[in-house]
C-alpha positions as MATLAB code, in Angstrom:
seq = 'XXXXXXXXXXXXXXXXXXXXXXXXXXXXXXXXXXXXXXXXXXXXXXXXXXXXXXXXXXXXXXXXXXXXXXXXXXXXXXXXXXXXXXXXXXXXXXXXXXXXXXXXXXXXXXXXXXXXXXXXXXXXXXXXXXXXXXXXXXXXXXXXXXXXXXXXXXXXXXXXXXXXXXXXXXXXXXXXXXXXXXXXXXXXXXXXXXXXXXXXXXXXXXXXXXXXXXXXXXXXXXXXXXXXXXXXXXXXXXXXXXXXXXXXXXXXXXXXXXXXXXXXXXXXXXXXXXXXXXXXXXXXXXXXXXXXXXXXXXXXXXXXXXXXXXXXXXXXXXXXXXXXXXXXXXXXXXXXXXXXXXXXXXXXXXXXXXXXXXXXXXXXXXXXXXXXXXXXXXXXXXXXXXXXXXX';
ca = [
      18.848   -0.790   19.033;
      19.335    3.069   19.052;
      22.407    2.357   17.275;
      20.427    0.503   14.403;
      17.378    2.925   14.712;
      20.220    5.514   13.872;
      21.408    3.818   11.035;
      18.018    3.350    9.324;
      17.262    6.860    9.948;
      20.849    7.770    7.740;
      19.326    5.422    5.088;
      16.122    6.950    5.014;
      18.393   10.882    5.210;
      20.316    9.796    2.356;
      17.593    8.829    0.218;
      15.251   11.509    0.893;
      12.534    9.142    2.155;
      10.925    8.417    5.610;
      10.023    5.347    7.429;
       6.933    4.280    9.197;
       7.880    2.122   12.348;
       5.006   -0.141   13.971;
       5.788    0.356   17.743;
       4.509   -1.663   20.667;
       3.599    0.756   23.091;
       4.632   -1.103   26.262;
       7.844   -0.882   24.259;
       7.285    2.673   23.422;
       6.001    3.653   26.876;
       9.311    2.538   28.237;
      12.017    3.963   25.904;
       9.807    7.666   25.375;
      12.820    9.301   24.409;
      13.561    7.579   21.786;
      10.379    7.693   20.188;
      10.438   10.973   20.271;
      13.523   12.048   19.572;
      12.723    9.585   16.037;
       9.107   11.028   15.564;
      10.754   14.541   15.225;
      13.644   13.762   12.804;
      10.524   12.292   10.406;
       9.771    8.501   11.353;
       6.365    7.702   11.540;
       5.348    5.667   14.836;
       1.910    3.128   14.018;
       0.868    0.954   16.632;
       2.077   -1.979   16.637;
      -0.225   -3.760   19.666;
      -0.342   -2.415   22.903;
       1.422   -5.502   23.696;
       3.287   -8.060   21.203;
       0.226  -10.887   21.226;
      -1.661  -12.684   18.442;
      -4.773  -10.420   18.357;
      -6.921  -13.174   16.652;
      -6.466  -14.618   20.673;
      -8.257  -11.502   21.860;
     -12.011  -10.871   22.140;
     -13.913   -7.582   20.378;
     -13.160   -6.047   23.770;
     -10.112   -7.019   24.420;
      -9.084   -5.428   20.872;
     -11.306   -2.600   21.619;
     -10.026   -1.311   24.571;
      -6.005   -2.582   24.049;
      -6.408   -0.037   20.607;
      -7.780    2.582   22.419;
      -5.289    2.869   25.134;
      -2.349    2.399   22.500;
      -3.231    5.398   20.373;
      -4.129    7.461   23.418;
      -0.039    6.444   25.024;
       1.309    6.834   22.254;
      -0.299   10.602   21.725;
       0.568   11.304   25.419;
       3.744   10.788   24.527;
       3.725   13.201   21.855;
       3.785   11.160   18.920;
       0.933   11.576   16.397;
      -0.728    8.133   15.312;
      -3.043    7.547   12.564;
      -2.313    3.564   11.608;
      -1.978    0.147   13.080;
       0.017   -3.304   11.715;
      -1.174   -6.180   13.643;
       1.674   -8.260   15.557;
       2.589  -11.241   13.515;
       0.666   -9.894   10.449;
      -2.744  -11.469   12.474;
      -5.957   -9.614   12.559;
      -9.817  -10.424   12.037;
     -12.836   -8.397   11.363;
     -13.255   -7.065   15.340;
      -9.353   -5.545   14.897;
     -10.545   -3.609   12.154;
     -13.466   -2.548   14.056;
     -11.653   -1.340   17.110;
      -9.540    0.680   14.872;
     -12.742    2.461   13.230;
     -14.129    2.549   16.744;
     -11.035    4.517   17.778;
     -10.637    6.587   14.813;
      -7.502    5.493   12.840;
      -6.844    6.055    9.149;
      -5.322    2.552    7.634;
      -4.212   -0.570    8.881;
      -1.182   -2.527    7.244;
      -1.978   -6.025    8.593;
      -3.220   -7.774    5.225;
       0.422   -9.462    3.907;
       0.671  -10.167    0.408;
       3.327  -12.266   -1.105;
       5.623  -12.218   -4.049;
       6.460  -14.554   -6.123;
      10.297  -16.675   -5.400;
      11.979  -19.385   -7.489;
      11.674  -22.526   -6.592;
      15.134  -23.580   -5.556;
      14.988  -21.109   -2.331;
      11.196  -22.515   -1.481;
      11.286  -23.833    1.757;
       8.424  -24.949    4.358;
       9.193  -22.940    6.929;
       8.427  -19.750    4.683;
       5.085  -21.903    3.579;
       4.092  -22.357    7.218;
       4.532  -18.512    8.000;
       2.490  -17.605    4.507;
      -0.194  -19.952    5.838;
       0.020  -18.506    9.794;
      -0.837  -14.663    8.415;
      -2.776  -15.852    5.846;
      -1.015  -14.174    2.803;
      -2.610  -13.648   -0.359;
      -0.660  -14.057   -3.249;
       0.619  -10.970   -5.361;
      -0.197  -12.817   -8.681;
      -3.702  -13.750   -7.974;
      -4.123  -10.195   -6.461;
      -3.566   -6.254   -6.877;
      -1.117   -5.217   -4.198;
      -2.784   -1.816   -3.862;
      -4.450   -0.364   -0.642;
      -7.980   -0.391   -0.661;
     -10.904    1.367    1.306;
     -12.862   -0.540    3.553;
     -15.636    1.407    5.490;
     -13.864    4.451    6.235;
     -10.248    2.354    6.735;
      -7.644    2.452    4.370;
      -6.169   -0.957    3.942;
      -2.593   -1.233    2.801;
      -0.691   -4.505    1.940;
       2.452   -5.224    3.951;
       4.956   -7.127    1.283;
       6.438  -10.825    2.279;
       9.100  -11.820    2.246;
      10.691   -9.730    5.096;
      13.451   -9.848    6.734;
      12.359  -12.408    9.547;
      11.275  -14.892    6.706;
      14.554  -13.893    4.500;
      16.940  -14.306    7.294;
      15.171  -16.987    9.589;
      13.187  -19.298    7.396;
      14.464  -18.401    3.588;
      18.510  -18.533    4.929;
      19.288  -15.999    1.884;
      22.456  -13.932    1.863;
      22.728  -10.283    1.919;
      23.352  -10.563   -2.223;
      20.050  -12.915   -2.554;
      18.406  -10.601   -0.257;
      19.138   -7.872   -2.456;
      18.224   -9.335   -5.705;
      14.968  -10.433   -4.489;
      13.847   -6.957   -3.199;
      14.691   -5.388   -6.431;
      13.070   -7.823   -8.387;
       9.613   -7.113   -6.320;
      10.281   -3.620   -6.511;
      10.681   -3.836  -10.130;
       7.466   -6.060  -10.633;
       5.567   -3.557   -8.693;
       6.683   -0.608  -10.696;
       5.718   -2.685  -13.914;
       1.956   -2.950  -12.407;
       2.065    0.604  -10.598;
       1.465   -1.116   -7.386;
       2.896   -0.885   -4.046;
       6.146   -2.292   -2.443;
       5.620   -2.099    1.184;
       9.034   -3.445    2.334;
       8.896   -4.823    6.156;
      12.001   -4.394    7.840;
      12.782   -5.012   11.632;
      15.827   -2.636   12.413;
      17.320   -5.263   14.730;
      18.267   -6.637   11.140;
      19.567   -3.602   10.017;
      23.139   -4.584    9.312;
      22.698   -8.076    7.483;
      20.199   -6.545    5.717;
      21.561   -3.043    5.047;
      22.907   -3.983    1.340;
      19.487   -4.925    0.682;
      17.694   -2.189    1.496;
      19.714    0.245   -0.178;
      20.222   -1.474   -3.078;
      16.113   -1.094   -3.530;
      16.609    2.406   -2.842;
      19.335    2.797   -5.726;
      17.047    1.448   -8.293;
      13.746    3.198   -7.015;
      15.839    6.396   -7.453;
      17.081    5.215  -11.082;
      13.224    4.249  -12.291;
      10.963    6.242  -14.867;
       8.295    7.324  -14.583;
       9.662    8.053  -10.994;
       8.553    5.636   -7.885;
       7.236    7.993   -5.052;
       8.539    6.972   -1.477;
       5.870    7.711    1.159;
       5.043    6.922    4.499;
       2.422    4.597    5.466;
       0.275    7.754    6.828;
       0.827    9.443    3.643;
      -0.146    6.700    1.823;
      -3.279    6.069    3.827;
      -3.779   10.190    3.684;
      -3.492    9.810   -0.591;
      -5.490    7.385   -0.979;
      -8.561    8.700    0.980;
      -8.108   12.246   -0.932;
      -8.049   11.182   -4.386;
     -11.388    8.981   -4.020;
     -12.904   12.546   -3.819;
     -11.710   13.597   -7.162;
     -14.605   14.421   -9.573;
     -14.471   14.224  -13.202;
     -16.827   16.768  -15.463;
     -16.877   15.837  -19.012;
     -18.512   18.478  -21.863;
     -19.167   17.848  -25.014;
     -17.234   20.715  -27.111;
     -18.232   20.200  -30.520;
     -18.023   16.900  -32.987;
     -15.733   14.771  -31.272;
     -14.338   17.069  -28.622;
     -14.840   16.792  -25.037;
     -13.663   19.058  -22.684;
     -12.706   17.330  -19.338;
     -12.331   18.988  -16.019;
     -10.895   17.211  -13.160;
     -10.818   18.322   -9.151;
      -9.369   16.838   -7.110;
      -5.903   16.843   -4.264;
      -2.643   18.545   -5.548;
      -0.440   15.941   -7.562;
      -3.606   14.676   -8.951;
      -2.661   13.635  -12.491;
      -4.181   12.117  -15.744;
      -3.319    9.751  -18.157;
      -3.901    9.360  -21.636;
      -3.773    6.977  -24.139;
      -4.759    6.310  -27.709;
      -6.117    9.791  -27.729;
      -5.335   13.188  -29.536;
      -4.607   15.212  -26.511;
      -0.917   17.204  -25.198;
       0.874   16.052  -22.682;
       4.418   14.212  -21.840;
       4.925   10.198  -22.825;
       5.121    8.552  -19.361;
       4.846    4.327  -19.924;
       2.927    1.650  -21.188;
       1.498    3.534  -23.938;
       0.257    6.631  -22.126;
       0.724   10.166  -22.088;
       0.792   11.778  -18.808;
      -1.445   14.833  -18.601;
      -0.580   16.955  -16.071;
      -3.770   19.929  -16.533;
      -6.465   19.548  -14.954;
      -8.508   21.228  -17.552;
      -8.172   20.426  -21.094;
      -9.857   19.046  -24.395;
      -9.723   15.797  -25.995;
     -10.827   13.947  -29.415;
     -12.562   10.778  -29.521;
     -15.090    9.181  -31.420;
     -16.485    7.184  -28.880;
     -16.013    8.497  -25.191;
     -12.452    7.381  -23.865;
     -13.884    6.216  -20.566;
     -15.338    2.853  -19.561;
     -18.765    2.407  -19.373;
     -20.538    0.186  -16.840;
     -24.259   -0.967  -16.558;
     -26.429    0.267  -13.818;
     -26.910   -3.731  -12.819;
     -23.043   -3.981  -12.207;
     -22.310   -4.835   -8.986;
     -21.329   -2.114   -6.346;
     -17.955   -3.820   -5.591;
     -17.075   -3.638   -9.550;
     -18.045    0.457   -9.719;
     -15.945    1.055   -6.263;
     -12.823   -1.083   -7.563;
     -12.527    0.948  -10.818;
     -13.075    4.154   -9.171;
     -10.067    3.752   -6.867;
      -7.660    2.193   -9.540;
      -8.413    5.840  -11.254;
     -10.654    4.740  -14.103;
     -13.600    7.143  -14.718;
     -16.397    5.266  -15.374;
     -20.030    6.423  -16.496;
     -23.137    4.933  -15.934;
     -25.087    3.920  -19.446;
     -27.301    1.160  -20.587;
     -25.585    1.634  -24.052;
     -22.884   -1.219  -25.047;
     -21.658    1.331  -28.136;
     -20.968    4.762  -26.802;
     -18.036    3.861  -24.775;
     -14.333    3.095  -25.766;
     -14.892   -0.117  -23.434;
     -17.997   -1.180  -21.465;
     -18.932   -3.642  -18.588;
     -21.782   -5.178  -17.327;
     -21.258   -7.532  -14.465;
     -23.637   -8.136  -11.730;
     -20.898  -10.476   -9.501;
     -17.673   -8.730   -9.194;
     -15.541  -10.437   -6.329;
     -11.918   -9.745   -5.199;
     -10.298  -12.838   -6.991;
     -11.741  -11.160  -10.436;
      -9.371   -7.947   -9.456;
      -5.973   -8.583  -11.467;
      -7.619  -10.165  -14.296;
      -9.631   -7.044  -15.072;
      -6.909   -4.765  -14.770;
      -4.697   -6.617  -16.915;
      -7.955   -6.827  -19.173;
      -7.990   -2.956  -18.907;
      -4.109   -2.357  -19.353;
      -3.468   -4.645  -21.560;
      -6.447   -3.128  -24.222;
      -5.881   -0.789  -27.199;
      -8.986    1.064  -26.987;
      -7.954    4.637  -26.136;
      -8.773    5.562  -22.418;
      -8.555    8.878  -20.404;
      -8.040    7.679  -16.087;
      -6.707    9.331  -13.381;
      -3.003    7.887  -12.200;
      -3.034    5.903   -9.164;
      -0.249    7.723   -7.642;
       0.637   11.594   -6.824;
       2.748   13.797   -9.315;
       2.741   11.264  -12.405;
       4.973    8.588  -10.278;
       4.183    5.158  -11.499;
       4.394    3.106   -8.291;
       5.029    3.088   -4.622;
       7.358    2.179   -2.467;
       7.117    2.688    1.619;
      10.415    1.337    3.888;
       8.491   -0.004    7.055;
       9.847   -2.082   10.350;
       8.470   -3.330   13.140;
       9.907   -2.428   16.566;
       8.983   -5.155   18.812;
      11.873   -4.234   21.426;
      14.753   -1.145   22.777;
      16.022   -3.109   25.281;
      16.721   -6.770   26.627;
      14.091   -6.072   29.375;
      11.659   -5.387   26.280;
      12.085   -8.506   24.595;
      11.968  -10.610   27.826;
       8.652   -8.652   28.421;
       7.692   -9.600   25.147;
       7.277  -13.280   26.219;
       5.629  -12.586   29.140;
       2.726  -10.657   27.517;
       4.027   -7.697   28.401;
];
């Protein structure tokens, strides 16, 4: 396991990226110098359970104090932890309430899954999707998403375990799948959180790098980030304020504040900047003037639901409140806004030609993310046998 730790750390070198790694900490507890010996060339350690058990089995209190002692290990230790994945991909509402409880930034326990032809379909994969209880990337963003004070951020099937053990792919179908998830996300600016346990490292070492290869051929550029950088983005940008001035008959001058690598784009609009994709123009000032005849942002009703007004704030749109259907270059009023009604109004928004002014989704004008994750369940045979002991 160091051995294959090793290698994904010479991946992770060569491609200027860093991995997250979702530790047990009985596991952790017993191997310390490797953690940290990993934590200091640039890994990121979550908690991965204290033990390897189905917390859905556990009560509020169980959860409670099991997350508790994990993060405090783990920090004893000297390893800094700010985010959980649930073992087996299970959680329920008291997980995410012993996380607040005990002050963690994000969780990665919600698995979303993409799309695979037919011919490699098989029930096995079915019967996991059903176990973690997936939602499906076509019926919904794959984007994190803030959930009273927790940032949530998908975890992307199929892994490894479900390419390898229920799937039977080869290291060339492997591949090809992984790219072509990496390459819908890019398309939608979403997020590619690829799982990866690094016992698996060599069967599926072709795969992994071959994602790498084409994240580091895309444009608009893909930015590679931890799960704790991620998490860290997220939270800033939702701070971001947006002052627009009128400057004189159709003018407005627009002044943003918000994180460094906060960026804005453009479209349908007479204002400078560089063409990034799907019809915008990146803007990278943060102060600037724009012409419109109506105002390029999307207008919402003050009887919209709250859920509608959060959603578009942390996709980047700037929306203003206005009981006017005519001022705005596109306007909504919807008092029932629920999750399934997520994708269709982005594509709604995306796919429109009225010129809008948002803020990107992502840092430095990158038009996606992708984050190289793996769960670390085990070091040693005495780890795994623990494992099925509860231990």
């Amino acid at each position: 396991m160091e051995k294959r730790l090793a290698a994904l750390q010479a991946i992770a070198e060569e491609y200027r990226c860093r991995a997250t790694l979702p530790v047990t900490v009985a596991t952790a507890r017993r191997n310390a110098d490797v953690i940290r010996r990993y934590s200091a060339l640039g890994m990121e350690f979550a908690v991965h359970g204290y033990y390897h058990v189905d917390h859905r089995h556990l009560s509020a209190a169980q959860q409670w104090q099991q997350v508790g002692r994990a993060r405090d290990e783990l920090e004893a230790l000297g390893v800094r932890v700010t985010g959980f994945r649930a073992p087996y991909l299970r959680a329920n509402d008291a997980t995410m309430q012993a996380l607040r409880h005990n002050g963690f930034s994000y969780d990665s326990s919600q698995a979303f899954h993409w799309p695979i032809d037919e011919p490699i379909q098989r029930e096995a994969y079915t019967r996991g999707l059903e176990f973690c209880s997936a939602l499906s990337a076509i019926d919904y963003p794959v984007l994190p998403w803030s959930e009273d004070g927790l940032v949530r951020i998908p975890c992307s099937l199929p892994d490894d375990e479900a390419i390898v053990d229920r799937l039977h792919l080869s290291p060339q179908e492997n591949q090809q799948l992984w790219v072509s998830i990496l390459d819908a996300s890019a398309q939608r600016g979403e997020l590619f959180t690829l799982a990866l346990h690094p016992e698996r490292i060599e069967s599926c070492r072709s795969a992994i790098v071959g994602v790498l290869e084409a994240a580091a051929k895309s444009s608009p550029p893909i930015w590679l980030a931890r799960l704790d950088e991620i998490a860290t983005w997220w939270r800033e940008k939702s701070h971001t304020s947006v002052e627009v001035r009128e400057h004189g008959s159709g003018m407005f001058r627009v002044s943003i504040r918000g994180p460094d690598g906060v960026t804005v784009l453009g479209r349908g609009l007479e204002v400078p900047g560089e063409r990034w994709a799907d019809g915008y123009i990146l803007i990278r000032e943060t102060d600037f003037l724009v012409r419109a005849t109506r105002r390029p942002f999307v207008g919402v009703h003050p009887s919209s639901a709250l859920s509608l007004i959060t959603f578009l704030q942390e996709q980047g749109y700037i929306i203003e409140m206005t009981d006017s259907s005519h001022d705005h270059s596109y306007f909504l009023q919807r008092e029932r806004f629920l999750r399934e009604d997520q994708r269709d109004l982005v594509t709604e928004l995306e796919a429109g030609r009225f010129p809008l002014l948002r803020l990107a989704r992502w840092p430095q004008g990158t038009r996606s993310a992708l984050s190289i994750t793996g769960d670390v369940d085990a070091l040693t045979i005495w780890d795994y046998a623990s494992r099925f002991l509860g231990r």
